[in-house]
Amino acid sequence: MTEVRMIRAAAAPEEGRRGRKKRETRERLAHVATLMFIERGFENVTIAEIAEAADVSKMTVSNYFPLKEDLVFDAHEGVVDSLARVVRERAVGESALHALHRVFVSSLDRPHVVNGRCTPGFARLVHDSPRLRAREREMDEQREAALAAALADAAHTGPEDPVPHLSAAQLAGVHRVLCRRVRALCRAAAPAERLREELTELAGTAFGLLEPVLGEYCRRER
């Protein structure tokens, strides 16, 4: 099967037969739809055409994906939680900034929720559609909010404290800049080695600019 997604969350081992079949249907619908979108453009494909191609009803497509855009961004939940998860799982002695830097660089060999890496066709699809770009901006806002909540929890502060929100805005801003560059290289079908080298250097510069302010923030204690 041709790979067109950014990344898909792994199935839970305890999902059961019914859960597995629902997941497989969801994945098949997203895959069929995205192939059609890449070939013809997001705005030029209807839900009815997707349903026919996948041999299901229009209602089935809508039940799994109330928003047409989410047929493209079917890994929405994992993407939104990606930066917060890095903070929650940071190593002992590691700050939030250092964890985000480490995970971003270590992920560059493959598509991953924290780096935006994808196939050229997927990257061009999103870039060429105003609706998909708008949806991705919404996801960016949700990811920043989730990161702020994770930082507040790690810093043991209340919701009225502005520091986690200010810190999340800076860290998520760095992430957006890095991912935009990843997507540009993906659209150009740049060699994997070039992407890895360029983004490793850019990440060092970007996170390094925040080091004086956030280098020690939310360092995980034993």
Tab-separated table of C-alpha atoms in Angstrom, residues 12-146:
chain	number	residue	atom	x	y	z
A	12	ALA	CA	-3.962	-0.344	21.404
A	13	PRO	CA	-3.211	-4.020	22.032
A	14	GLU	CA	-6.462	-4.440	24.006
A	15	GLU	CA	-8.745	-2.950	21.347
A	16	GLY	CA	-10.458	-6.282	20.546
A	17	ARG	CA	-11.948	-7.565	17.323
A	18	ARG	CA	-14.674	-4.911	17.044
A	19	GLY	CA	-12.274	-2.110	17.814
A	20	ARG	CA	-9.762	-3.472	15.316
A	21	LYS	CA	-12.353	-3.595	12.542
A	22	LYS	CA	-13.418	-0.008	13.254
A	23	ARG	CA	-9.806	1.138	13.193
A	24	GLU	CA	-9.149	-0.698	9.940
A	25	THR	CA	-12.227	0.862	8.339
A	26	ARG	CA	-11.151	4.308	9.486
A	27	GLU	CA	-7.635	3.803	8.130
A	28	ARG	CA	-8.935	2.495	4.803
A	29	LEU	CA	-11.280	5.457	4.363
A	30	ALA	CA	-8.520	7.937	5.134
A	31	HIS	CA	-6.096	6.185	2.802
A	32	VAL	CA	-8.526	5.986	-0.121
A	33	ALA	CA	-9.592	9.592	0.355
A	34	THR	CA	-6.067	10.954	0.581
A	35	LEU	CA	-4.992	9.164	-2.592
A	36	MET	CA	-7.965	10.739	-4.373
A	37	PHE	CA	-7.185	14.158	-2.920
A	38	ILE	CA	-3.549	13.950	-4.032
A	39	GLU	CA	-4.578	12.968	-7.541
A	40	ARG	CA	-7.375	15.504	-8.046
A	41	GLY	CA	-7.088	18.124	-5.291
A	42	PHE	CA	-8.895	18.319	-1.958
A	43	GLU	CA	-11.668	20.629	-3.127
A	44	ASN	CA	-12.392	18.542	-6.244
A	45	VAL	CA	-13.323	15.277	-4.502
A	46	THR	CA	-16.719	14.747	-2.868
A	47	ILE	CA	-17.690	12.582	0.082
A	48	ALA	CA	-19.966	10.606	-2.259
A	49	GLU	CA	-17.017	9.790	-4.516
A	50	ILE	CA	-14.933	8.682	-1.549
A	51	ALA	CA	-17.757	6.459	-0.310
A	52	GLU	CA	-18.125	4.857	-3.736
A	53	ALA	CA	-14.379	4.258	-4.053
A	54	ALA	CA	-14.256	2.679	-0.580
A	55	ASP	CA	-17.483	0.706	-1.170
A	56	VAL	CA	-19.297	2.185	1.833
A	57	SER	CA	-22.181	4.601	2.295
A	58	LYS	CA	-21.827	8.373	2.572
A	59	MET	CA	-23.158	8.065	6.114
A	60	THR	CA	-20.325	5.686	7.018
A	61	VAL	CA	-17.727	8.188	5.835
A	62	SER	CA	-19.432	11.005	7.768
A	63	ASN	CA	-19.747	8.873	10.905
A	64	TYR	CA	-16.017	8.249	10.952
A	65	PHE	CA	-15.030	11.715	9.709
A	66	PRO	CA	-17.542	14.504	10.444
A	67	LEU	CA	-15.102	16.973	8.858
A	68	LYS	CA	-13.837	16.292	5.356
A	69	GLU	CA	-10.464	17.738	6.370
A	70	ASP	CA	-10.006	15.000	8.960
A	71	LEU	CA	-9.870	12.388	6.210
A	72	VAL	CA	-6.458	13.944	5.548
A	73	PHE	CA	-5.525	14.580	9.181
A	74	ASP	CA	-6.723	11.260	10.579
A	75	ALA	CA	-3.823	11.260	13.054
A	76	HIS	CA	-5.244	14.464	14.573
A	77	GLU	CA	-5.286	13.307	18.201
A	78	GLY	CA	-1.700	12.092	18.148
A	79	VAL	CA	-0.494	15.281	16.478
A	80	VAL	CA	-2.276	17.553	18.972
A	81	ASP	CA	-0.831	15.622	21.930
A	82	SER	CA	2.647	15.210	20.436
A	83	LEU	CA	4.540	18.030	22.176
A	84	ALA	CA	2.731	17.560	25.474
A	85	ARG	CA	3.607	13.882	25.393
A	86	VAL	CA	7.295	14.689	24.948
A	87	VAL	CA	7.138	16.850	28.079
A	88	ARG	CA	5.291	14.184	30.058
A	89	GLU	CA	7.809	11.518	29.038
A	90	ARG	CA	11.007	13.588	29.380
A	91	ALA	CA	13.905	11.914	31.122
A	92	VAL	CA	14.983	12.598	34.681
A	93	GLY	CA	17.173	15.698	34.678
A	94	GLU	CA	15.858	16.819	31.295
A	95	SER	CA	14.070	20.147	30.781
A	96	ALA	CA	11.085	20.611	28.489
A	97	LEU	CA	13.180	22.463	25.919
A	98	HIS	CA	15.913	19.823	25.864
A	99	ALA	CA	13.370	17.018	25.547
A	100	LEU	CA	11.597	18.702	22.635
A	101	HIS	CA	14.924	19.347	20.907
A	102	ARG	CA	16.119	15.787	21.446
A	103	VAL	CA	12.934	14.120	20.222
A	104	PHE	CA	12.641	16.356	17.164
A	105	VAL	CA	16.180	15.604	15.994
A	106	SER	CA	15.991	11.897	16.787
A	107	SER	CA	12.742	11.590	14.813
A	108	LEU	CA	14.060	12.976	11.532
A	109	ASP	CA	14.851	9.591	9.985
A	110	ARG	CA	11.142	8.848	9.543
A	111	PRO	CA	7.689	10.441	9.455
A	112	HIS	CA	6.721	11.293	13.024
A	113	VAL	CA	4.066	13.396	14.741
A	114	VAL	CA	6.681	15.855	16.005
A	115	ASN	CA	8.441	16.596	12.702
A	116	GLY	CA	5.781	16.913	9.987
A	117	ARG	CA	7.724	14.704	7.598
A	118	CYS	CA	5.576	13.117	4.872
A	119	THR	CA	5.557	12.134	1.210
A	120	PRO	CA	5.885	14.833	-1.482
A	121	GLY	CA	2.302	14.222	-2.578
A	122	PHE	CA	0.902	14.701	0.924
A	123	ALA	CA	2.987	17.839	1.488
A	124	ARG	CA	1.800	19.367	-1.795
A	125	LEU	CA	-1.810	18.407	-1.052
A	126	VAL	CA	-1.859	20.358	2.220
A	127	HIS	CA	0.128	23.286	0.812
A	128	ASP	CA	-2.209	23.697	-2.163
A	129	SER	CA	-5.483	23.659	-0.188
A	130	PRO	CA	-6.567	26.730	1.825
A	131	ARG	CA	-8.999	24.565	3.787
A	132	LEU	CA	-6.315	22.078	4.768
A	133	ARG	CA	-3.894	24.831	5.723
A	134	ALA	CA	-6.595	26.391	7.893
A	135	ARG	CA	-7.309	23.058	9.560
A	136	GLU	CA	-3.629	22.545	10.236
A	137	ARG	CA	-3.445	25.973	11.890
A	138	GLU	CA	-6.300	24.932	14.170
A	139	MET	CA	-4.351	21.815	15.074
A	140	ASP	CA	-1.287	23.954	15.798
A	141	GLU	CA	-3.335	26.026	18.252
A	142	GLN	CA	-4.672	22.907	19.938
A	143	ARG	CA	-1.166	21.445	20.164
A	144	GLU	CA	0.124	24.637	21.789
A	145	ALA	CA	-2.724	24.586	24.313
A	146	ALA	CA	-2.000	20.940	25.148
